[in-house]
Amino acid sequence: MYTQELVSAASIAARDTGTSFSTFTNLSRSIMLAMEYRGPKRIRAVQKPMPEIKHPQDAIVRVLRTCICGSDLHLYNGNIPDTRVGSTFGHEFVGEIVEIGEAVTKVKVGDRVIVPFNIACGECHYCRQEMYGNCNESNTESAAIGAFYGYSHTSGGFDGGQAEYARVPYANFGPTIIPDDMDLDDAVLLTDVIPTGYQGAEMAGIQTGDTVVVFGAGPIGIVAARCAWLFGAGRVIIIDKEDYRLEFARNYSYCEAYNFQEIGDPVLFIKKMTDWLGADCVIDAVGAEAAGNTLQTITGRKLLLQAGSATALHWAINAVKKGGVVSIVGVYGPTDNLIPIGNAMNKGLTIRGNQTSVKRLLPRLIDHVQNGVLKPKELITHRMPLEEVADGYRMFANKLDNCLKTVLMPPSANQ
Amino acid sequence: MKDTAVNTPIDPKTIKGWGIDADPENDPTYPMRRHRMNIGEDPQAGNRPDNLQPVDVEVLKSVERPNVSAVFGTPRPPSGLSGAIRRQTYKYSENEYKRWLPLVLADRVDMVEGVVSDLLHGKLPNIWAEKGYDMEWKYNRSAFLTKMATIGAVTAGLVVWLSSGKKK
């Protein structure tokens, strides 16, 4: 698939314009329903033009299920730079392929597919090392960040899947056929939540018998806590401030769960629980929206002087033992954060983080779901029509009605 | 500490799947780099895909990249004052604050431009619906009313204060 010569700026400028790459289609529509961002905490469902094939490896997917993710809240709150009005969010979606570009050979019209949240070519320097969250051929607007569906121009400027239809680049690589016996509700949670929670545990380098602490009892943290056992953890503790989520975590993840508003200093609490050594591994499953520290909240979430509130990461560094591992799957913005990096150095920590390499993990995780080891759809607490997307975001953002995970159903899903 | 009582210890080996993915070599190796290559070992590091998406809209490119990526998003090219700010910021590397902070300003300008655009198209934004206030009304009414009343009182106070200042 690769030519041996670099493409010069001149040749880029000379690319054909207006070329149609579409060869197979069963589409006859010109508009669709989609979520649209209008500014911080303002979104609506509108009619937008249908997505088009822009590249020979593109596909168009009719969305059958799409979710609101915790990291969508960073966009919703206006905290990610270059989130443009008119954008459609949504990086968790599954659907049916309805149109393919002329170079697409690995999937066909009619296939039902899991769409990994990261857009990856599968062949660049990073993809060939299975770092599919770091593809070098998907995001023009940032060299540091990979490309994700519906996640601002900082992440590539692609519209997302909170719509009836979505453009899916690199259809020969990304989309993965949904097994016949898999529920769509299970499948949609394999686009991000399950792989990200799993990778959070994987990056923690858990060894048999380890004590693992997870900060954040959102869907990702709950899955990370559940997956920590798969790596042989001996004890798993989750920390949050929402009692209903902590109760959910106790039941779903079989872990101990504590409310940081009731335990005093969470770092001291963990030290006391671990013979004053600290946890072997700590997972930050919160990211930029963390509560629990006024200075972090004001400078990170209100004034945007930091790339979000780094409270959870701060606690993670201080709560892990010397020589321990901190795994970061919580999402932060591209600027700076206040964290105790001196403690990380003095304690000899290993800090790992990355966007999830969904495609790398899918075969193993599909097995785990089919074998009953993981049960993704039990995370779903709410189901709403796409037309009510603004209500869905408000409910999830403010944790109303014990909301944990919301699935949005586009009208096209019922066709 | 009240939660302690409800946290019942569990024998990990009774949990379905316990230890099935245990990997002694993952300590502290980097799990995603099972096929690690440095750039010197990768003669194909600079290769590009055969097909490149036509650049038929304005795409802002990071100066830390040599080229436009083979695919890119097209729905919202920069426009207006917000677009002008964005174009300026993309002249700087991702290492610089002036690359990122003005983008947040551009986003807020974009928001205002969006309201103006709505009005010019004869559409009055339904702020109540766009903010999902129906959910607050349904599930969080008393706190929501308190918050709205506080905002209203502070706003009214400011208006009165500013008005009285003008008269002087």
Coordinates of C-alpha atoms in Angstrom, one line a residue:
Chain A
M1 CA 0.0 0.0 0.0
Y2 CA 2.9 2.3 0.4
T3 CA 5.0 4.1 -2.2
Q4 CA 8.6 4.5 -1.6
E5 CA 8.8 8.2 -2.2
L6 CA 7.8 11.0 0.1
V7 CA 5.0 13.2 -1.1
S8 CA 6.1 16.8 -1.4
A9 CA 4.1 19.9 -0.4
A10 CA 3.8 20.7 -4.0
S11 CA 2.3 17.4 -4.9
I12 CA -0.1 17.6 -1.9
A13 CA -1.3 20.9 -3.3
A14 CA -1.7 19.3 -6.7
R15 CA -3.9 16.5 -5.4
D16 CA -7.0 16.2 -7.5
T17 CA -10.0 17.9 -6.1
G18 CA -13.6 16.9 -6.3
T19 CA -12.8 13.3 -7.2
S20 CA -15.4 10.7 -6.3
F21 CA -13.9 7.6 -4.9
S22 CA -17.2 5.9 -4.1
T23 CA -17.9 2.6 -5.9
F24 CA -20.5 0.7 -3.9
T25 CA -23.4 2.3 -2.3
N26 CA -27.0 1.7 -1.3
L27 CA -27.5 5.3 -0.1
S28 CA -30.1 7.6 -1.6
R29 CA -30.3 10.3 1.1
S30 CA -28.8 13.8 1.2
I31 CA -29.4 14.8 4.8
M32 CA -29.3 13.0 8.2
L33 CA -29.9 13.7 11.8
A34 CA -26.8 14.5 13.9
M35 CA -25.7 15.9 17.1
E36 CA -24.2 19.4 16.7
Y37 CA -22.0 21.4 19.1
R38 CA -23.0 25.1 19.6
G39 CA -20.7 26.1 22.4
P40 CA -19.9 25.0 26.0
K41 CA -22.8 23.0 27.4
R42 CA -24.9 23.8 24.3
I43 CA -25.7 21.0 21.8
R44 CA -28.7 20.1 19.6
A45 CA -29.8 17.6 17.1
V46 CA -30.0 19.0 13.6
Q47 CA -30.3 17.9 10.0
K48 CA -26.9 17.9 8.4
P49 CA -25.6 16.8 5.0
M50 CA -24.7 13.1 4.7
P51 CA -21.1 12.3 5.0
E52 CA -19.2 11.6 1.8
I53 CA -16.4 9.3 0.7
K54 CA -13.3 11.5 0.6
H55 CA -10.6 8.8 0.2
P56 CA -10.6 5.5 -1.6
Q57 CA -10.3 3.6 1.7
D58 CA -13.3 5.4 3.2
A59 CA -16.6 3.8 4.1
I60 CA -19.9 5.3 5.2
V61 CA -21.5 3.6 8.2
R62 CA -25.2 3.7 9.2
V63 CA -25.0 4.1 13.0
L64 CA -26.9 1.5 15.0
R65 CA -25.7 2.4 18.5
T66 CA -23.6 5.3 19.8
C67 CA -22.6 6.3 23.3
I68 CA -21.7 9.4 25.2
C69 CA -18.3 8.9 26.7
G70 CA -16.8 10.6 29.7
S71 CA -14.2 12.2 27.5
D72 CA -17.0 13.8 25.4
L73 CA -17.6 15.9 28.5
H74 CA -14.2 17.7 28.0
L75 CA -15.6 18.8 24.6
Y76 CA -19.0 19.5 26.0
N77 CA -17.5 21.8 28.6
G78 CA -15.4 23.6 26.0
N79 CA -12.1 22.5 27.5
I80 CA -10.5 21.0 24.4
P81 CA -8.9 23.7 22.1
D82 CA -10.1 23.9 18.5
T83 CA -13.6 22.4 19.2
R84 CA -15.5 24.2 16.4
V85 CA -19.1 25.1 16.5
G86 CA -21.1 22.8 14.2
S87 CA -19.0 19.7 15.0
T88 CA -20.6 16.4 15.7
F89 CA -19.2 14.4 18.6
G90 CA -19.2 10.7 19.2
H91 CA -16.3 8.3 19.1
E92 CA -18.2 5.2 20.3
F93 CA -20.4 3.7 17.7
V94 CA -21.2 0.6 15.8
G95 CA -23.0 0.4 12.5
E96 CA -23.7 -1.2 9.2
I97 CA -21.6 -0.3 6.2
V98 CA -23.7 1.3 3.5
E99 CA -21.1 2.7 1.1
I100 CA -17.4 1.9 0.5
G101 CA -14.6 3.5 -1.5
E102 CA -13.0 2.0 -4.5
A103 CA -9.9 0.7 -2.5
V104 CA -11.9 -1.0 0.2
T105 CA -11.6 -4.8 0.1
K106 CA -11.7 -6.0 3.7
V107 CA -15.4 -5.1 4.4
K108 CA -18.4 -4.8 2.2
V109 CA -21.8 -3.1 2.1
G110 CA -24.1 -4.8 4.6
D111 CA -21.3 -5.7 7.1
R112 CA -22.0 -4.8 10.7
V113 CA -18.9 -3.4 12.3
I114 CA -17.3 -2.2 15.5
V115 CA -15.6 1.1 14.7
P116 CA -12.5 1.6 17.0
F117 CA -12.6 5.2 18.3
N118 CA -9.1 5.9 17.0
I119 CA -8.6 6.4 13.3
A120 CA -5.5 4.3 12.2
C121 CA -4.0 3.6 8.8
G122 CA -2.5 0.3 10.0
E123 CA 0.7 0.8 8.1
C124 CA 2.7 3.9 9.4
H125 CA 5.7 3.7 11.7
Y126 CA 3.5 3.7 14.8
C127 CA 0.7 1.4 13.5
R128 CA 3.3 -1.2 12.6
Q129 CA 4.2 -1.3 16.3
E130 CA 0.5 -1.8 17.1
M131 CA 0.3 1.8 18.5
Y132 CA -3.0 2.3 16.7
G133 CA -3.9 5.2 18.9
N134 CA -0.9 7.1 17.6
C135 CA -1.3 6.8 13.9
N136 CA 0.8 9.3 11.9
E137 CA -1.4 9.5 8.9
S138 CA -4.8 10.6 10.4
N139 CA -4.3 13.9 12.1
T140 CA -2.9 16.9 10.2
E141 CA -3.7 19.4 13.0
S142 CA -1.5 17.9 15.7
A143 CA 1.7 15.8 15.7
A144 CA 1.3 14.8 19.3
I145 CA -2.2 13.5 19.2
G146 CA -3.7 10.7 17.1
A147 CA -7.1 11.0 15.3
F148 CA -10.4 10.2 16.9
Y149 CA -13.9 10.4 15.7
G150 CA -15.8 13.5 16.8
Y151 CA -13.1 14.9 19.0
S152 CA -12.3 18.4 17.9
H153 CA -9.9 19.6 15.2
T154 CA -7.1 19.0 17.7
S155 CA -7.8 15.3 17.1
G156 CA -8.2 15.4 13.4
G157 CA -11.4 17.3 12.7
F158 CA -13.5 14.3 11.8
D159 CA -17.2 14.3 12.6
G160 CA -18.3 11.6 15.0
G161 CA -20.9 8.9 15.3
Q162 CA -23.6 10.7 17.3
A163 CA -25.4 10.8 14.0
E164 CA -27.3 8.6 11.7
Y165 CA -24.3 8.1 9.4
A166 CA -20.6 8.6 9.8
R167 CA -17.5 8.6 7.5
V168 CA -15.1 5.9 8.5
P169 CA -11.6 6.3 7.0
Y170 CA -9.2 3.4 6.5
A171 CA -12.0 0.9 6.2
N172 CA -9.6 -1.8 5.3
F173 CA -8.1 -1.6 8.7
G174 CA -10.2 -0.1 11.4
P175 CA -13.8 -1.5 11.2
T176 CA -14.0 -5.0 12.7
I177 CA -16.9 -7.4 11.9
I178 CA -19.3 -7.9 14.8
P179 CA -19.6 -11.6 15.5
D180 CA -23.1 -13.0 14.6
D181 CA -23.8 -13.9 18.2
M182 CA -22.7 -10.6 19.7
D183 CA -25.3 -8.2 21.0
L184 CA -25.0 -4.7 19.5
D185 CA -25.0 -3.3 23.1
D186 CA -21.9 -5.3 23.9
A187 CA -20.3 -4.4 20.6
V188 CA -20.7 -0.6 21.0
L189 CA -18.9 -0.8 24.3
L190 CA -16.0 -2.5 22.6
T191 CA -15.2 0.6 20.6
D192 CA -13.7 2.4 23.6
V193 CA -14.9 1.6 27.2
I194 CA -13.9 -2.0 27.5
P195 CA -10.5 -1.7 25.6
T196 CA -9.6 1.5 27.4
G197 CA -10.4 0.0 30.9
Y198 CA -8.5 -3.1 29.9
Q199 CA -5.5 -1.1 28.6
G200 CA -5.5 0.9 31.8
A201 CA -5.0 -2.3 33.7
E202 CA -2.5 -3.6 31.2
M203 CA -0.4 -0.5 31.3
A204 CA -0.4 -0.8 35.1
G205 CA 1.9 -3.8 34.7
I206 CA -0.1 -5.7 37.3
Q207 CA 1.7 -8.8 38.7
T208 CA 0.0 -11.7 40.5
G209 CA -1.1 -10.6 43.9
D210 CA -0.6 -6.9 43.4
T211 CA -2.8 -4.2 45.1
V212 CA -4.3 -2.0 42.5
V213 CA -6.0 1.3 43.1
V214 CA -8.2 2.9 40.5
F215 CA -9.2 6.6 40.7
G216 CA -12.5 7.2 39.1
A217 CA -15.6 5.0 39.1
G218 CA -16.9 6.0 35.8
P219 CA -17.4 3.3 33.1
I220 CA -13.6 3.3 32.3
G221 CA -12.6 3.0 35.9
I222 CA -15.1 0.3 36.6
V223 CA -13.9 -1.7 33.6
A224 CA -10.2 -1.1 34.6
A225 CA -11.0 -2.4 38.1
R226 CA -12.7 -5.5 36.6
C227 CA -9.9 -6.1 34.2
A228 CA -7.2 -5.8 37.0
W229 CA -8.4 -9.2 38.2
L230 CA -7.7 -10.7 34.7
F231 CA -4.0 -9.8 35.2
G232 CA -3.9 -11.5 38.6
A233 CA -4.4 -8.7 41.0
G234 CA -4.7 -9.7 44.6
R235 CA -6.7 -6.6 45.8
V236 CA -8.5 -4.0 43.8
I237 CA -9.7 -0.6 45.3
I238 CA -11.7 2.1 43.5
I239 CA -12.0 5.7 44.7
D240 CA -14.7 8.1 43.6
K241 CA -17.2 10.6 45.1
E242 CA -20.5 9.2 43.7
D243 CA -22.0 6.6 46.0
Y244 CA -24.1 5.1 43.3
R245 CA -21.1 4.5 41.1
L246 CA -19.1 3.1 44.0
E247 CA -22.0 0.6 44.7
F248 CA -22.1 -0.3 41.0
A249 CA -18.3 -0.9 41.1
R250 CA -18.6 -3.2 44.1
N251 CA -21.0 -5.4 42.2
Y252 CA -19.6 -5.3 38.7
S253 CA -15.9 -5.2 39.5
Y254 CA -15.8 -7.2 42.7
C255 CA -13.7 -4.5 44.2
E256 CA -13.5 -2.4 47.4
A257 CA -15.0 1.0 46.8
Y258 CA -14.5 4.2 48.8
N259 CA -15.9 7.7 48.7
F260 CA -13.0 10.2 48.9
Q261 CA -15.3 12.7 50.5
E262 CA -15.7 10.3 53.5
I263 CA -12.1 9.0 53.9
G264 CA -10.1 12.1 54.4
D265 CA -6.9 12.4 52.5
P266 CA -7.2 9.5 49.9
V267 CA -3.4 9.2 49.7
L268 CA -3.1 8.7 53.5
F269 CA -6.0 6.4 53.4
I270 CA -4.3 4.2 50.8
K271 CA -1.0 4.2 52.7
K272 CA -2.8 3.0 55.8
M273 CA -4.4 0.2 53.8
T274 CA -1.1 -1.0 52.4
D275 CA 1.2 -1.2 55.4
W276 CA 2.3 2.4 54.7
L277 CA 3.9 1.5 51.5
G278 CA 1.4 2.5 48.9
A279 CA -0.4 0.6 46.1
D280 CA 1.7 -1.5 43.7
C281 CA -0.2 0.0 40.8
V282 CA -2.5 3.0 40.4
I283 CA -4.7 3.8 37.5
D284 CA -5.9 7.3 36.7
A285 CA -9.3 6.7 35.1
V286 CA -10.6 10.3 35.6
G287 CA -8.6 12.8 33.6
A288 CA -9.4 16.5 33.1
E289 CA -12.8 16.7 34.9
A290 CA -11.5 15.6 38.3
A291 CA -13.0 16.9 41.5
G292 CA -11.5 16.8 45.0
N293 CA -9.0 19.7 45.0
T294 CA -10.1 23.3 44.9
L295 CA -6.9 24.7 43.4
Q296 CA -6.9 22.0 40.6
T297 CA -10.6 22.6 39.9
I298 CA -10.4 26.4 39.7
T299 CA -7.1 26.5 37.6
G300 CA -7.9 23.4 35.5
R301 CA -11.6 23.4 34.9
K302 CA -12.8 26.9 35.5
L303 CA -9.9 29.2 34.4
L304 CA -8.4 26.7 31.9
L305 CA -4.9 27.6 33.1
Q306 CA -4.2 23.9 33.1
A307 CA -5.1 21.2 30.6
G308 CA -7.9 20.2 33.0
S309 CA -7.9 19.3 36.7
A310 CA -5.1 16.9 37.5
T311 CA -6.3 15.9 40.9
A312 CA -6.5 12.2 40.2
L313 CA -3.1 12.0 38.7
H314 CA -1.7 14.0 41.6
W315 CA -3.2 11.5 44.0
A316 CA -2.0 8.6 41.8
I317 CA 1.6 9.6 42.0
N318 CA 1.5 10.1 45.7
A319 CA -0.5 7.0 46.5
V320 CA 1.6 4.5 44.5
K321 CA 4.5 2.8 46.3
K322 CA 8.1 3.5 45.5
G323 CA 9.0 1.8 42.2
G324 CA 5.4 1.4 41.4
V325 CA 3.5 2.0 38.2
V326 CA 1.0 4.7 37.4
S327 CA -1.2 4.1 34.4
I328 CA -3.0 7.0 32.8
V329 CA -6.1 6.5 30.7
G330 CA -7.9 9.6 31.9
V331 CA -7.8 12.2 29.1
Y332 CA -6.1 15.6 29.5
G333 CA -5.8 18.5 27.1
P334 CA -2.6 19.4 25.2
T335 CA -1.1 22.0 27.5
D336 CA 0.3 21.6 31.0
N337 CA -0.8 20.2 34.4
L338 CA 0.3 20.7 38.0
I339 CA 1.5 17.3 39.2
P340 CA 4.2 16.3 41.7
I341 CA 6.8 15.2 39.2
G342 CA 9.5 15.5 41.8
N343 CA 7.8 12.8 43.8
A344 CA 7.6 10.6 40.7
M345 CA 11.3 11.0 40.3
N346 CA 12.2 10.5 43.9
K347 CA 9.9 7.4 44.2
G348 CA 11.3 5.8 41.0
L349 CA 7.9 5.5 39.4
T350 CA 7.1 4.2 36.0
I351 CA 4.4 6.3 34.4
R352 CA 2.6 4.9 31.4
G353 CA -0.2 6.4 29.4
N354 CA -1.7 6.3 26.0
Q355 CA -4.8 6.5 24.0
T356 CA -6.1 2.9 23.7
S357 CA -4.9 0.8 20.8
V358 CA -8.4 -0.6 20.3
K359 CA -7.7 -2.6 17.2
R360 CA -4.8 -4.4 18.9
L361 CA -7.0 -5.5 21.8
L362 CA -10.2 -6.3 20.0
P363 CA -9.5 -10.0 19.2
R364 CA -8.8 -10.8 22.9
L365 CA -11.7 -8.7 24.2
I366 CA -14.2 -10.2 21.8
D367 CA -13.1 -13.6 23.2
H368 CA -13.6 -12.4 26.7
V369 CA -17.1 -11.1 25.9
Q370 CA -18.0 -14.3 24.1
N371 CA -16.7 -16.4 27.0
G372 CA -18.6 -14.4 29.6
V373 CA -15.5 -13.1 31.3
L374 CA -16.5 -9.5 30.5
K375 CA -20.1 -8.3 30.3
P376 CA -20.1 -4.9 28.7
K377 CA -23.8 -4.2 28.3
E378 CA -24.4 -4.4 32.0
L379 CA -22.7 -0.9 32.2
I380 CA -25.6 0.6 30.2
T381 CA -28.0 2.5 32.5
H382 CA -29.8 4.8 30.0
R383 CA -31.0 4.6 26.4
M384 CA -32.3 7.7 24.6
P385 CA -33.2 8.6 21.0
L386 CA -30.6 10.8 19.3
E387 CA -33.1 13.6 19.1
E388 CA -32.7 14.0 22.9
V389 CA -28.9 14.2 22.8
A390 CA -28.8 17.5 24.7
D391 CA -30.7 15.9 27.5
G392 CA -28.4 12.9 27.4
Y393 CA -25.3 15.0 27.8
R394 CA -26.8 17.0 30.6
M395 CA -27.9 13.9 32.5
F396 CA -24.5 12.3 32.1
A397 CA -22.5 15.4 32.8
N398 CA -24.4 16.1 36.0
K399 CA -24.8 12.4 37.0
L400 CA -28.6 12.8 37.2
D401 CA -30.8 9.7 37.7
N402 CA -27.7 7.6 38.6
C403 CA -26.5 7.8 35.1
L404 CA -23.4 5.7 34.3
K405 CA -23.6 5.0 30.6
T406 CA -26.0 6.3 28.0
V407 CA -26.6 4.7 24.6
L408 CA -28.1 7.0 21.9
M409 CA -30.3 5.4 19.3
P410 CA -30.3 7.2 15.9
P411 CA -33.6 7.0 13.9
S412 CA -31.6 5.1 11.2
A413 CA -31.0 2.3 13.7
N414 CA -34.6 1.3 13.4
Q415 CA -34.7 1.1 9.6
Chain B
M1 CA -14.8 5.6 56.8
K2 CA -18.4 4.6 56.8
D3 CA -18.0 2.6 53.5
T4 CA -15.5 0.2 55.0
A5 CA -18.3 -2.0 56.4
V6 CA -19.8 -2.7 53.0
N7 CA -16.5 -3.7 51.4
T8 CA -16.4 -7.4 51.7
P9 CA -13.0 -9.0 50.9
I10 CA -13.2 -11.5 48.1
D11 CA -10.9 -14.5 47.2
P12 CA -9.6 -13.3 43.8
K13 CA -9.4 -16.9 42.5
T14 CA -13.2 -17.1 42.6
I15 CA -13.6 -14.3 40.1
K16 CA -14.2 -15.5 36.6
G17 CA -11.2 -14.9 34.4
W18 CA -8.8 -14.2 37.3
G19 CA -5.2 -14.3 36.1
I20 CA -6.1 -15.3 32.5
D21 CA -4.1 -12.4 31.0
A22 CA -1.3 -12.3 33.6
D23 CA 1.9 -11.5 31.9
P24 CA 5.1 -11.6 34.0
E25 CA 7.1 -9.9 31.2
N26 CA 4.9 -6.9 31.5
D27 CA 7.0 -5.4 34.3
P28 CA 7.8 -2.7 33.4
T29 CA 8.0 -3.2 29.6
Y30 CA 5.8 -1.2 27.4
P31 CA 2.9 -3.4 26.5
M32 CA 2.0 -1.8 23.2
R33 CA 5.5 -2.1 21.8
R34 CA 5.7 -5.8 21.4
H35 CA 7.3 -5.1 18.0
R36 CA 9.4 -2.2 19.0
M37 CA 11.3 -0.4 16.2
N38 CA 13.4 2.7 16.4
I39 CA 13.4 5.0 13.4
G40 CA 16.8 3.8 12.3
E41 CA 15.5 0.3 12.1
D42 CA 12.5 1.3 10.0
P43 CA 13.4 2.1 6.4
Q44 CA 9.7 2.6 5.7
A45 CA 9.3 5.2 8.5
G46 CA 8.9 8.0 5.9
N47 CA 6.6 6.2 3.5
R48 CA 3.2 7.5 2.7
P49 CA 0.0 5.6 1.8
D50 CA -0.7 5.2 -1.9
N51 CA -3.8 7.3 -1.8
L52 CA -4.0 10.8 -0.3
Q53 CA -7.3 12.6 0.4
P54 CA -7.6 15.6 -1.9
V55 CA -7.1 18.9 -0.1
D56 CA -10.3 20.6 -1.3
V57 CA -11.0 22.6 1.9
E58 CA -8.7 24.6 4.1
V59 CA -6.9 22.4 6.5
L60 CA -4.7 23.9 9.2
K61 CA -1.5 21.9 9.6
S62 CA 0.7 21.5 12.6
V63 CA 4.1 22.9 11.9
E64 CA 5.5 19.8 13.6
R65 CA 4.3 17.7 10.6
P66 CA 5.9 17.8 7.2
N67 CA 2.7 17.2 5.3
V68 CA -1.1 16.9 5.4
S69 CA -2.0 13.5 6.7
A70 CA -3.4 11.0 4.2
V71 CA -6.9 11.5 5.6
F72 CA -8.3 14.4 7.5
G73 CA -11.6 15.8 8.7
T74 CA -13.4 18.3 6.4
P75 CA -16.7 19.3 7.9
R76 CA -15.7 22.6 9.7
P77 CA -12.9 24.5 7.9
P78 CA -11.9 27.7 9.7
S79 CA -14.0 30.8 9.0
G80 CA -14.7 34.3 10.2
L81 CA -12.8 35.9 13.1
S82 CA -12.4 32.6 14.9
G83 CA -10.9 31.2 11.8
A84 CA -8.4 34.1 11.6
I85 CA -7.3 33.4 15.2
R86 CA -7.0 29.7 14.4
R87 CA -4.8 30.4 11.4
Q88 CA -2.4 32.5 13.5
T89 CA -2.1 29.9 16.3
Y90 CA -1.2 27.1 13.8
K91 CA 2.0 29.1 13.0
Y92 CA 3.5 28.0 16.3
S93 CA 4.7 24.6 17.4
E94 CA 2.6 22.5 19.8
N95 CA 5.3 23.2 22.4
E96 CA 4.1 26.9 22.7
Y97 CA 1.2 28.3 24.8
K98 CA 0.4 30.6 22.0
R99 CA -0.4 27.6 19.9
W100 CA -3.1 26.4 22.3
L101 CA -4.5 29.2 24.5
P102 CA -5.7 31.4 21.6
L103 CA -7.5 28.4 20.2
V104 CA -9.7 28.4 23.3
L105 CA -10.4 32.1 22.6
A106 CA -11.2 31.2 19.0
D107 CA -13.6 28.6 20.2
R108 CA -15.5 31.2 22.3
V109 CA -15.5 33.6 19.4
D110 CA -16.8 30.8 17.2
M111 CA -19.7 30.3 19.7
V112 CA -20.7 34.0 19.4
E113 CA -20.4 33.7 15.6
G114 CA -22.7 30.6 15.8
V115 CA -25.4 32.6 17.6
V116 CA -25.1 35.4 15.1
S117 CA -25.3 32.9 12.2
D118 CA -28.4 31.4 13.8
L119 CA -30.1 34.8 14.1
L120 CA -29.1 35.8 10.5
H121 CA -30.8 32.6 9.4
G122 CA -34.0 33.5 11.3
K123 CA -33.3 30.9 14.0
L124 CA -33.5 31.8 17.7
P125 CA -31.4 29.3 19.6
N126 CA -33.5 27.3 22.1
I127 CA -31.0 27.6 25.0
W128 CA -33.3 25.6 27.4
A129 CA -33.3 22.6 25.1
E130 CA -29.7 23.0 24.0
K131 CA -28.6 22.9 27.6
G132 CA -30.7 19.9 28.4
Y133 CA -32.5 21.7 31.2
D134 CA -35.5 19.3 31.0
M135 CA -33.3 16.8 32.7
E136 CA -32.4 19.2 35.5
W137 CA -36.1 20.0 35.9
K138 CA -37.0 16.3 36.1
Y139 CA -34.2 15.0 38.3
N140 CA -32.6 17.9 40.1
R141 CA -35.3 20.5 40.4
S142 CA -34.6 22.1 43.8
A143 CA -30.9 22.5 43.2
F144 CA -31.6 23.7 39.7
L145 CA -34.0 26.3 40.8
T146 CA -31.6 27.5 43.5
K147 CA -28.8 27.8 41.0
M148 CA -31.0 29.7 38.5
A149 CA -32.3 32.0 41.3
T150 CA -28.8 32.8 42.4
I151 CA -27.7 33.5 38.9
G152 CA -30.8 35.7 38.4
A153 CA -30.2 37.6 41.6
V154 CA -26.5 38.2 40.9
T155 CA -27.3 39.3 37.4
A156 CA -30.1 41.7 38.6
G157 CA -27.8 43.1 41.2
L158 CA -25.0 43.8 38.7
V159 CA -27.5 45.5 36.4
V160 CA -28.8 47.7 39.2
W161 CA -25.3 48.5 40.3
L162 CA -24.1 49.3 36.8
S163 CA -27.2 51.4 36.2
S164 CA -26.7 53.4 39.3
G165 CA -23.1 54.1 38.4
K166 CA -24.1 55.6 35.1
K167 CA -26.5 58.1 36.7
K168 CA -23.7 59.5 38.8

